[in-house]
Short mmCIF file of N, CA and C in Angstrom, two decimals:
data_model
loop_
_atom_site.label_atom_id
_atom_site.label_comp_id
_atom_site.label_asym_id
_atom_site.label_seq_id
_atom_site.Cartn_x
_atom_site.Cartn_y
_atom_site.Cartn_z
N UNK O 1 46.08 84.66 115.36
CA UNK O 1 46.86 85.65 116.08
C UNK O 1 47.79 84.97 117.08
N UNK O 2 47.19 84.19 117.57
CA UNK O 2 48.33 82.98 118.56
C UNK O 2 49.43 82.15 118.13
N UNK O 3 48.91 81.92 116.94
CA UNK O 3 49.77 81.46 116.33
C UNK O 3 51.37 82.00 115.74
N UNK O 4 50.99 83.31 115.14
CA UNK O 4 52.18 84.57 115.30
C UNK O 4 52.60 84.48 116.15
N UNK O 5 51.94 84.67 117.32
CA UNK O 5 52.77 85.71 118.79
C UNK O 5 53.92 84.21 119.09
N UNK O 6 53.41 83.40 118.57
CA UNK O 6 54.33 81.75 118.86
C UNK O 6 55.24 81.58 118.16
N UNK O 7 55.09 81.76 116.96
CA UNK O 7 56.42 81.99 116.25
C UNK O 7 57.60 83.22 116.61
N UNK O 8 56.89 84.41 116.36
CA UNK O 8 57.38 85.55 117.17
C UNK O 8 58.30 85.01 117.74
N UNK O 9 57.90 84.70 118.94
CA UNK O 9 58.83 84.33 120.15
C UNK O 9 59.70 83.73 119.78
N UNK O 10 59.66 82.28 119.51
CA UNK O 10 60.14 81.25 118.85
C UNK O 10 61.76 81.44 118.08
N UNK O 11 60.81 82.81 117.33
CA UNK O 11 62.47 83.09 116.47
C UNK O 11 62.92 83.90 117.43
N UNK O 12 62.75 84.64 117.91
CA UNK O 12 63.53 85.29 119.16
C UNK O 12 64.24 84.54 120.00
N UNK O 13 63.67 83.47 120.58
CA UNK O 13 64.38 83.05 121.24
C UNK O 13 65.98 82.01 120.28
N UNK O 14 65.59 81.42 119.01
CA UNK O 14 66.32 80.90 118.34
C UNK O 14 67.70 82.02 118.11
N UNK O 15 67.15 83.05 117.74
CA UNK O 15 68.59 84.25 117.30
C UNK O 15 69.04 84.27 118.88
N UNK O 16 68.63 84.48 120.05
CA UNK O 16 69.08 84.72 120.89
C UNK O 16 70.47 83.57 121.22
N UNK O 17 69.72 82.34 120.99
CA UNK O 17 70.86 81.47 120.68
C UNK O 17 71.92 81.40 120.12
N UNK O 18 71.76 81.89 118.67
CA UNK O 18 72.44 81.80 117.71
C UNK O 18 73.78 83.19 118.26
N UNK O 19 73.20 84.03 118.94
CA UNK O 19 73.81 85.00 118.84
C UNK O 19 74.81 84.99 120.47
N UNK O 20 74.60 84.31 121.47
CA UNK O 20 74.68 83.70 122.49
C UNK O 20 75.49 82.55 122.58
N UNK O 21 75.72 81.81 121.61
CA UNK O 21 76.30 80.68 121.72
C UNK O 21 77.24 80.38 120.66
N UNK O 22 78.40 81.22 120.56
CA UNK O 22 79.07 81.29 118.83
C UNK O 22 79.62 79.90 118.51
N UNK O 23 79.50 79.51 117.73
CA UNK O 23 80.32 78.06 117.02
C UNK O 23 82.21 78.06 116.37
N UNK O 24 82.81 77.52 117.37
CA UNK O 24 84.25 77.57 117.57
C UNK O 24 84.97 76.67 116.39
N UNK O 25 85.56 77.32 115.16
CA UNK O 25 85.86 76.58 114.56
C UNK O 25 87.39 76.11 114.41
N UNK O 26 87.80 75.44 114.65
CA UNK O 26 88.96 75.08 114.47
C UNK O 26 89.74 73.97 113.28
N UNK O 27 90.74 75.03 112.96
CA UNK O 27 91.91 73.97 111.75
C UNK O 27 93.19 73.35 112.18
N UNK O 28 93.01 72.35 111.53
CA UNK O 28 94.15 71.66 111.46
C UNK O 28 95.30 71.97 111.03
N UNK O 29 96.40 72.14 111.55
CA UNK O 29 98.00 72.25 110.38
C UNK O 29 98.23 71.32 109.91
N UNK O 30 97.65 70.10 109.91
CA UNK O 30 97.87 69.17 109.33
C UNK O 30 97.17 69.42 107.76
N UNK O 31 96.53 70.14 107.10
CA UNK O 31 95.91 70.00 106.33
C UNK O 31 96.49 71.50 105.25
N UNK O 32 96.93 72.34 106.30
CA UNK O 32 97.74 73.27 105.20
C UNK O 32 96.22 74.77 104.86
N UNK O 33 96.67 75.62 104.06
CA UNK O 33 95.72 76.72 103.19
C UNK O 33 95.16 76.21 101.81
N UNK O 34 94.30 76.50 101.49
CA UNK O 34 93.98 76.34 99.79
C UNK O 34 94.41 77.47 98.87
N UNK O 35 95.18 78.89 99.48
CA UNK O 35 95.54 79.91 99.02
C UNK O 35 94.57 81.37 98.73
N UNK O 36 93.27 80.44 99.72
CA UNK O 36 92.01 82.30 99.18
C UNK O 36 92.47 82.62 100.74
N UNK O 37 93.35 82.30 101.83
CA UNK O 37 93.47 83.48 102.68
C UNK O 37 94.01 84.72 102.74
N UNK O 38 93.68 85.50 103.49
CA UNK O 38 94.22 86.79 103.43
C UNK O 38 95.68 87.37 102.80
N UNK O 39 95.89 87.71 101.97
CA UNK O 39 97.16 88.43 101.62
C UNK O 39 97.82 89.69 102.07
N UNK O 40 99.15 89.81 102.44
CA UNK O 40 99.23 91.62 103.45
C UNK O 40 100.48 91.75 102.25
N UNK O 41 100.37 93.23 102.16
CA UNK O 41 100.98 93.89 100.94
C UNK O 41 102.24 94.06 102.45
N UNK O 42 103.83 94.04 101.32
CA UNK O 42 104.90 94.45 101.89
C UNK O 42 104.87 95.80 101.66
N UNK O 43 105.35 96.43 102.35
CA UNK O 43 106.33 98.39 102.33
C UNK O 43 106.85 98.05 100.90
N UNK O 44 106.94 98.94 100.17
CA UNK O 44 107.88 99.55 99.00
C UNK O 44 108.51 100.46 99.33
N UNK O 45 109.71 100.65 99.17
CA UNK O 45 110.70 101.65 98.61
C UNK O 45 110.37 102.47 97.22
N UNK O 46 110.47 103.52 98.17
CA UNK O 46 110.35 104.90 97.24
C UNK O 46 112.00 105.34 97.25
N UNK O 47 112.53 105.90 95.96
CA UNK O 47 113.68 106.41 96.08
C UNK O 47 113.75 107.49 95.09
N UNK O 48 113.89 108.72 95.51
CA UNK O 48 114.02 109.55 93.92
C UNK O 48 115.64 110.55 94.46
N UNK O 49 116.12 110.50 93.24
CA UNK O 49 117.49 110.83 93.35
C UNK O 49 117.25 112.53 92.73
N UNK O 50 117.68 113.41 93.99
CA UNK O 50 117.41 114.45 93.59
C UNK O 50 118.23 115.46 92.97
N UNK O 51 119.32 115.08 94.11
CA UNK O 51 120.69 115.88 93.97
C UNK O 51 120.96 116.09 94.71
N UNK O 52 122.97 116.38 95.18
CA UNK O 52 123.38 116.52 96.57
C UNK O 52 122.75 118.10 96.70
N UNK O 53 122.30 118.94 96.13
CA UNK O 53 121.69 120.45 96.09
C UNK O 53 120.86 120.43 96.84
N UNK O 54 119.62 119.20 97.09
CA UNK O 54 118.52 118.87 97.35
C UNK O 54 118.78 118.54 98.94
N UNK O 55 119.92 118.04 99.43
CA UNK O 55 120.25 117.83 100.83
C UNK O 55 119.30 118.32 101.86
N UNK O 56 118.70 118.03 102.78
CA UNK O 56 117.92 118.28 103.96
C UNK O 56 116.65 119.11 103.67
N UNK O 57 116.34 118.94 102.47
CA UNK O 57 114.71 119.88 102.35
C UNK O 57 113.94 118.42 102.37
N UNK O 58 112.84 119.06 103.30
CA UNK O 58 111.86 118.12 103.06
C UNK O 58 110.51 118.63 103.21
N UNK O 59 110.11 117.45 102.79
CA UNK O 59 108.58 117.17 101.94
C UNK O 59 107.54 116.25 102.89
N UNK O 60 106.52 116.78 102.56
CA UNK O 60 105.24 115.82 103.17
C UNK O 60 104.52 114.87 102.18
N UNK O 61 104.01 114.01 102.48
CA UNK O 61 103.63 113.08 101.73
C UNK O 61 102.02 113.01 102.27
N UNK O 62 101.59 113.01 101.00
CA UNK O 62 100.03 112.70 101.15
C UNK O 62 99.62 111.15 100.56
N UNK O 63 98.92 110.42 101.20
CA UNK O 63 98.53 109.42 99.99
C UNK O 63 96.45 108.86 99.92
N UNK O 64 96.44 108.26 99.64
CA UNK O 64 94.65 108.08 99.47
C UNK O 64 94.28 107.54 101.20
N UNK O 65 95.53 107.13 101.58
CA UNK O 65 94.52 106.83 103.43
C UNK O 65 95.09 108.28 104.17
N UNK O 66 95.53 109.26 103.51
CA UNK O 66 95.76 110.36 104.62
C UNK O 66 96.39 111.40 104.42
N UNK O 67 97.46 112.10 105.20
CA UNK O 67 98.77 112.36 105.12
C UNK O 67 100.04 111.34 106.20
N UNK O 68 100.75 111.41 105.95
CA UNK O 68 102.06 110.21 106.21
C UNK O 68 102.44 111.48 107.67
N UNK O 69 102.83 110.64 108.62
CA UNK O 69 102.79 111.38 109.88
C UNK O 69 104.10 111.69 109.86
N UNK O 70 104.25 113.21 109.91
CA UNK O 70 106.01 113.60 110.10
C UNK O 70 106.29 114.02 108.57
N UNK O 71 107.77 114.67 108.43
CA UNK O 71 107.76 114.45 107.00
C UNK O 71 108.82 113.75 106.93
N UNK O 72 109.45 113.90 105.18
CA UNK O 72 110.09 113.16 104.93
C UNK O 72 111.22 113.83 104.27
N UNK O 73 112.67 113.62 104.65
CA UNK O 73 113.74 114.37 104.19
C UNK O 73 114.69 113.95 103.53
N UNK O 74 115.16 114.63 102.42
CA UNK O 74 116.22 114.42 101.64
C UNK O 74 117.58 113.62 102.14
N UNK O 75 117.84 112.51 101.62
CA UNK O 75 119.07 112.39 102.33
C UNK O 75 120.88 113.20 102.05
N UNK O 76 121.37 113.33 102.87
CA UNK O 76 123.16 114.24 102.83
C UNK O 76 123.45 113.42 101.11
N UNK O 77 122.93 112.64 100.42
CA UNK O 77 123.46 112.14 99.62
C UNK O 77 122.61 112.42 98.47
N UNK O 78 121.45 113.27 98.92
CA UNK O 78 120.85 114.55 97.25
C UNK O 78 119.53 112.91 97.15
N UNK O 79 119.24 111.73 98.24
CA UNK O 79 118.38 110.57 97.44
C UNK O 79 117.27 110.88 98.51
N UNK O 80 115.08 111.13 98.34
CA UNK O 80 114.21 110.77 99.24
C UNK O 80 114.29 109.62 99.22
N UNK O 81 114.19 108.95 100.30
CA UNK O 81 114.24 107.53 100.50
C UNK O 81 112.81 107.31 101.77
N UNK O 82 111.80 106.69 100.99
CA UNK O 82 110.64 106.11 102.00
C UNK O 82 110.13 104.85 101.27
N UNK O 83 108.62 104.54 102.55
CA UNK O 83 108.67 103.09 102.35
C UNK O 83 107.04 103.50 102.10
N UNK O 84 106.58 103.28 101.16
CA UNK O 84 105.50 103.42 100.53
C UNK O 84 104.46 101.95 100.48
N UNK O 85 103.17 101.84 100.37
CA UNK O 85 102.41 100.67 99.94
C UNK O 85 101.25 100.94 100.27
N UNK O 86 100.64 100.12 99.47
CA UNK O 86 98.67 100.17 99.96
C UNK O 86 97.97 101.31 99.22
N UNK O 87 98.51 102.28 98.97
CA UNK O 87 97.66 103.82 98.27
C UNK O 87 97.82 103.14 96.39
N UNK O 88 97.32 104.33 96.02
CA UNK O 88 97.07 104.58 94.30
C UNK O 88 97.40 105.73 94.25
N UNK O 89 97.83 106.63 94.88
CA UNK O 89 98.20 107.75 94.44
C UNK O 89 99.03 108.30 95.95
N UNK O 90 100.03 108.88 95.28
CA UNK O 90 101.32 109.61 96.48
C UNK O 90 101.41 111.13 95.93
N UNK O 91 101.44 112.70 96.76
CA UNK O 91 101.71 113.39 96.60
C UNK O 91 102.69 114.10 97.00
N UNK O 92 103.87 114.36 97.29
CA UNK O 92 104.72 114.58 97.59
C UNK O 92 104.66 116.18 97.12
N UNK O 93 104.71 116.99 98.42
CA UNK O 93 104.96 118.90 98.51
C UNK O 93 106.22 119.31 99.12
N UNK O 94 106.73 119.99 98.76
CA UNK O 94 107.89 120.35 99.35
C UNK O 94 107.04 121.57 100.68
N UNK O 95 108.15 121.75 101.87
CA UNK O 95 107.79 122.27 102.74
C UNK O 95 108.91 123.27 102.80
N UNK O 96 108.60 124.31 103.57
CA UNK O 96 109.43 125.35 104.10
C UNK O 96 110.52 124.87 105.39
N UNK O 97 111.16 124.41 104.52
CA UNK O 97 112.54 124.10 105.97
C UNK O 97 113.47 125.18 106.15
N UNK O 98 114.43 124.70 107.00
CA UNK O 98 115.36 125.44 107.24
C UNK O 98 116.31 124.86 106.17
N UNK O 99 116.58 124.27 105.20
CA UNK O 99 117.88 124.01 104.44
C UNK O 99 116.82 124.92 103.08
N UNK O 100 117.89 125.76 101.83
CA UNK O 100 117.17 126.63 100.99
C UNK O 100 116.96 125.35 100.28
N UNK O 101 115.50 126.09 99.40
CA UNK O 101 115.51 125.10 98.14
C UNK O 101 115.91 125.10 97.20
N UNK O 102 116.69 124.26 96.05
CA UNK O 102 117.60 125.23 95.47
C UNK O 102 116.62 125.40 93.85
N UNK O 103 117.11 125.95 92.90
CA UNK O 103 115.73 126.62 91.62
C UNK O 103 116.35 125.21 91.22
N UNK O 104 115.06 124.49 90.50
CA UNK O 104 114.78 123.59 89.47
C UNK O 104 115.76 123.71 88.20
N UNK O 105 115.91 122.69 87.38
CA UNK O 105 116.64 122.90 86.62
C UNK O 105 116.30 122.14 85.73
N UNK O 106 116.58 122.56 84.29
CA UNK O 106 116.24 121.94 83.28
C UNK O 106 116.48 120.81 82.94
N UNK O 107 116.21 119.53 83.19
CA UNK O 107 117.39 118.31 82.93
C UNK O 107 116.16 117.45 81.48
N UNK O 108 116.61 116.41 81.26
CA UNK O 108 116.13 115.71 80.04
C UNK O 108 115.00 114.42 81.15
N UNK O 109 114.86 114.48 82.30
CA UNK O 109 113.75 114.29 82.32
C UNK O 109 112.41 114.67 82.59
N UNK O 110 112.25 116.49 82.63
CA UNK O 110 111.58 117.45 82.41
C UNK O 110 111.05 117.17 80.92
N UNK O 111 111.88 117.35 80.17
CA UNK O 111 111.80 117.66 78.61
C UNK O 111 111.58 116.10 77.47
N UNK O 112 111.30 115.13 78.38
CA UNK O 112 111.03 113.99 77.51
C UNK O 112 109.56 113.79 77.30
N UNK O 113 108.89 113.05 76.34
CA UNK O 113 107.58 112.94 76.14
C UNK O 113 107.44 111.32 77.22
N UNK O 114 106.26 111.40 77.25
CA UNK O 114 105.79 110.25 78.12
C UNK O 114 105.91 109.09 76.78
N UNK O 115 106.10 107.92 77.41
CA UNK O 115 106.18 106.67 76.79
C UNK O 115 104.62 105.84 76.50
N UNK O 116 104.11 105.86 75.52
CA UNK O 116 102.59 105.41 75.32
C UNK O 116 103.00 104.32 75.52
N UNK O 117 104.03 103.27 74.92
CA UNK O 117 104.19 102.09 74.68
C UNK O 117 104.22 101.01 75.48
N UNK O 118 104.54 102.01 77.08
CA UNK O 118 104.88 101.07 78.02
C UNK O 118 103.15 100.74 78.54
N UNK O 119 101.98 101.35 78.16
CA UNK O 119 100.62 101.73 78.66
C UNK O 119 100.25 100.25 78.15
N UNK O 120 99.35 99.60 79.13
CA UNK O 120 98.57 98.08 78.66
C UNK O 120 97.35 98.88 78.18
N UNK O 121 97.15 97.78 77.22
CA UNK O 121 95.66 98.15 76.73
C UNK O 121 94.37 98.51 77.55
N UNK O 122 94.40 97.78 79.28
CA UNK O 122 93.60 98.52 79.87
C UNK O 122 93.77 99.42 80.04
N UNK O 123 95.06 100.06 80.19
CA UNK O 123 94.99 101.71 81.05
C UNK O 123 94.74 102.72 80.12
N UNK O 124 94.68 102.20 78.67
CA UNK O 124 94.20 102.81 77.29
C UNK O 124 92.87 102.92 77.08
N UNK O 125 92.55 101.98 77.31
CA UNK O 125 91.03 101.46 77.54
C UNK O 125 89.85 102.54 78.53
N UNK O 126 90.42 102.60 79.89
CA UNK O 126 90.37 103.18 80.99
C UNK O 126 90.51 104.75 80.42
N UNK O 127 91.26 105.63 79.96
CA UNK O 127 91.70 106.57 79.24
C UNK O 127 90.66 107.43 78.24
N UNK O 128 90.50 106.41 77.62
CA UNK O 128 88.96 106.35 76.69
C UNK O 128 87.69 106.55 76.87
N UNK O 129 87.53 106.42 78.75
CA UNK O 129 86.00 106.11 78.77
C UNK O 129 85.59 107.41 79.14
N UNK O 130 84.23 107.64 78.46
CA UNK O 130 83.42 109.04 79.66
C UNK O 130 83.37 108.53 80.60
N UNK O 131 83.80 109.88 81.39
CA UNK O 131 83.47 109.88 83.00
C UNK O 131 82.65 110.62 82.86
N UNK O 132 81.75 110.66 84.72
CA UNK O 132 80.98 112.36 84.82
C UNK O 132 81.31 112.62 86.35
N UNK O 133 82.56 112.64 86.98
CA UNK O 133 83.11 113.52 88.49
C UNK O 133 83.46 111.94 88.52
N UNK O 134 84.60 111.94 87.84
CA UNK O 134 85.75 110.64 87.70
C UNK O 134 84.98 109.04 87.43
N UNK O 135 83.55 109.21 87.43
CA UNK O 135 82.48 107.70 87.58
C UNK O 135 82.34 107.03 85.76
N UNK O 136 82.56 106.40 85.85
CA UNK O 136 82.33 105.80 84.12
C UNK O 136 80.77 106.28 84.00
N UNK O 137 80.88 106.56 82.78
CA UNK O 137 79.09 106.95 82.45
C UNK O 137 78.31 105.53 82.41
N UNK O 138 78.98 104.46 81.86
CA UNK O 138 78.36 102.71 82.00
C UNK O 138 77.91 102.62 83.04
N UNK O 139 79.05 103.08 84.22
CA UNK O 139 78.37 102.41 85.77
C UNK O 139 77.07 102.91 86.10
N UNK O 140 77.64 104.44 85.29
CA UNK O 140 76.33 105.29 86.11
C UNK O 140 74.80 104.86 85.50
N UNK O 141 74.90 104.35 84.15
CA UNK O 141 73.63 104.16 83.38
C UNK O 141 73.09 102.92 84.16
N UNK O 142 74.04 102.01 84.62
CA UNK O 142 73.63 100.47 85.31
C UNK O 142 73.21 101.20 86.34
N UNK O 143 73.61 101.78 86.79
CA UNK O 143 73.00 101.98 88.38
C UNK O 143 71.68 102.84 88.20
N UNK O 144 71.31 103.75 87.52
CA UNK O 144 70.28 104.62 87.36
C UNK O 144 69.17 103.11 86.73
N UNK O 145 69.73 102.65 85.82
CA UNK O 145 68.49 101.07 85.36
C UNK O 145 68.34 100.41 86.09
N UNK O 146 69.19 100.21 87.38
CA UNK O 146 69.13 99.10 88.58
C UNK O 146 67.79 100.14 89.58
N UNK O 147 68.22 101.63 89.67
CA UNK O 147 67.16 102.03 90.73
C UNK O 147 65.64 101.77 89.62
N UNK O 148 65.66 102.49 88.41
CA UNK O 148 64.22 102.42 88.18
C UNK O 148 63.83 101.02 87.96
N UNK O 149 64.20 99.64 87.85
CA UNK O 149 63.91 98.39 87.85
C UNK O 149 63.29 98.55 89.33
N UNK O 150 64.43 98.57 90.35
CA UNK O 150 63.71 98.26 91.42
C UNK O 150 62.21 99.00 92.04
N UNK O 151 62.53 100.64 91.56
CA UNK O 151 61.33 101.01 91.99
C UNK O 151 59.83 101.06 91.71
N UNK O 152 59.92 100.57 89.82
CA UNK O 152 58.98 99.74 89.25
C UNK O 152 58.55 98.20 90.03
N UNK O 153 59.62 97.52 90.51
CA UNK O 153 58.87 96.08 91.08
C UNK O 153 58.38 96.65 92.78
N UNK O 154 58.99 97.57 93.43
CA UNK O 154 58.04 98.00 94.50
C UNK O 154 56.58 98.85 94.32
N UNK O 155 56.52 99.58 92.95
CA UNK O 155 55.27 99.82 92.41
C UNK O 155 54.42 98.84 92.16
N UNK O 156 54.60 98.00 91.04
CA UNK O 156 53.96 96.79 90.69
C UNK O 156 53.43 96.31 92.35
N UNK O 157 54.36 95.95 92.78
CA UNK O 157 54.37 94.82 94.58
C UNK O 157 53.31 95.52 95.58
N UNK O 158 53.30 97.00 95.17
CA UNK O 158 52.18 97.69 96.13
C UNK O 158 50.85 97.73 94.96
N UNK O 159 50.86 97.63 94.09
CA UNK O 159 49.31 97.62 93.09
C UNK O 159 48.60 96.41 93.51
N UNK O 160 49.70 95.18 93.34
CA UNK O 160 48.79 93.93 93.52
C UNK O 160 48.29 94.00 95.00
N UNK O 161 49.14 94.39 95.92
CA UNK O 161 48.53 94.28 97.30
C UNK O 161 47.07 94.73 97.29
N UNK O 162 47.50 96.22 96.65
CA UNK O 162 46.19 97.11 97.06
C UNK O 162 44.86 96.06 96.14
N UNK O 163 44.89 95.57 95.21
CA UNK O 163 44.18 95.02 94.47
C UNK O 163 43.39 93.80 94.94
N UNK O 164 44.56 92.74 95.82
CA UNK O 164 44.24 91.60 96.65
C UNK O 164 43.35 92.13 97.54
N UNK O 165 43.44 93.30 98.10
CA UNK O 165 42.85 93.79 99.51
C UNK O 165 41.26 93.88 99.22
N UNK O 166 41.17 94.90 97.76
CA UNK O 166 40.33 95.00 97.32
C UNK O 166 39.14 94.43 96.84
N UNK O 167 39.95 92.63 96.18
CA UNK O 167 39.27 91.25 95.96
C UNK O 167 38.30 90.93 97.01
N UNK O 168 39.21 90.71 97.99
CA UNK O 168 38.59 90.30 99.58
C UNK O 168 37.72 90.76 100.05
N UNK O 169 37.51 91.93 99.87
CA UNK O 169 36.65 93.25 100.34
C UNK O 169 35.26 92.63 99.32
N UNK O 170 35.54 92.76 98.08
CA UNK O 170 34.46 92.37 97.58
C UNK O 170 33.94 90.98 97.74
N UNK O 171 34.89 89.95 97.84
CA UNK O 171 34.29 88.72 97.91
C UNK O 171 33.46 88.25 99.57
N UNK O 172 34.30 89.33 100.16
CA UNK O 172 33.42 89.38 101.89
C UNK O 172 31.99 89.80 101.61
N UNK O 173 31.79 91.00 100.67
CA UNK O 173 30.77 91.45 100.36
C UNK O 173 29.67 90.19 99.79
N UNK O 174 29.86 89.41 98.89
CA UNK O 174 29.13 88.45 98.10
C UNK O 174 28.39 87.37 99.17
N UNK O 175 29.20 87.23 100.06
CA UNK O 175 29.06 86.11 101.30
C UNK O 175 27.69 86.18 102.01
N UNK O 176 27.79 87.44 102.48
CA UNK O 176 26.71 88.37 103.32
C UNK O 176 25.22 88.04 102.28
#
């Protein structure tokens, strides 16, 4: 039991160190990056050409970190012009302004079929798979075999205990 309460401490006092005394590392410019540091994505340009019709209506933008603060308005020259990056998906709603909106109109890029050809084989691939609430059914089967693996080796891990305990018990018994 003394022996614990000594270690105990021991490591306590060691993390206290560790956590107390941080280790300052410093680089050289003389020696340059190896290229795994951090990378920062530039702004993109968004531009969609609407029409001079389209003049001063604007739109809000949603994207996967939020909604985009403020909105965003048509320019006197019919073009949205913003600076987009970092999301997977942009939603763009038109809002109730003060300039009218004017009715949609039939043009040929309404009425064209989508281009399969330009699609890589992953996003075909991707296309293909069951989901079940957007999750690949694969992931989900790995992960459902990952919990019952694990909760079989914490079963197993509590049998032998109880079993060891049980040994002891009897072999204390034999002693006597």
């Amino acid at each position: 039991m003394k022996h614990k309460s000594i270690k105990s401490i021991l490591l306590v006092i060691a993390m206290l160190c560790v956590l107390c005394f941080p280790v300052q590392v410093m680089a050289e410019t003389q020696q340059g990056t190896n290229g795994d540091e951090l990378q920062l994505m530039e702004a993109q340009k968004l531009e969609i050409q609407l029409g001079a019709e389209w003049a001063g209506v604007e739109f809000q933008l949603k994207t996967d970190a939020g909604l985009y603060p403020g909105t965003v308005v048509v320019g006197q020259d019919g073009v949205l012009r913003t600076e987009i990056g970092g999301s997977s998906t942009y939603i763009l709603t038109c809002l109730k302004s003060a300039v009218e909106v004017p009715e949609p109109t039939q043009d040929s890029a309404t009425t064209e079929k989508p281009d399969t050809e330009n699609q890589s084989g992953t996003e075909k691939a991707e296309e293909n798979q069951a989901t079940v609430a957007g999750i690949p059914v694969l992931h989900i089967v790995l992960f459902g075999g990952g919990m019952v693996v694990a909760v079989g080796a914490l079963i197993a891990m509590h049998v032998v205990k109880k079993r060891r305990e049980s040994d002891s018990a009897y072999d204390d018994d034999e002693d006597e």
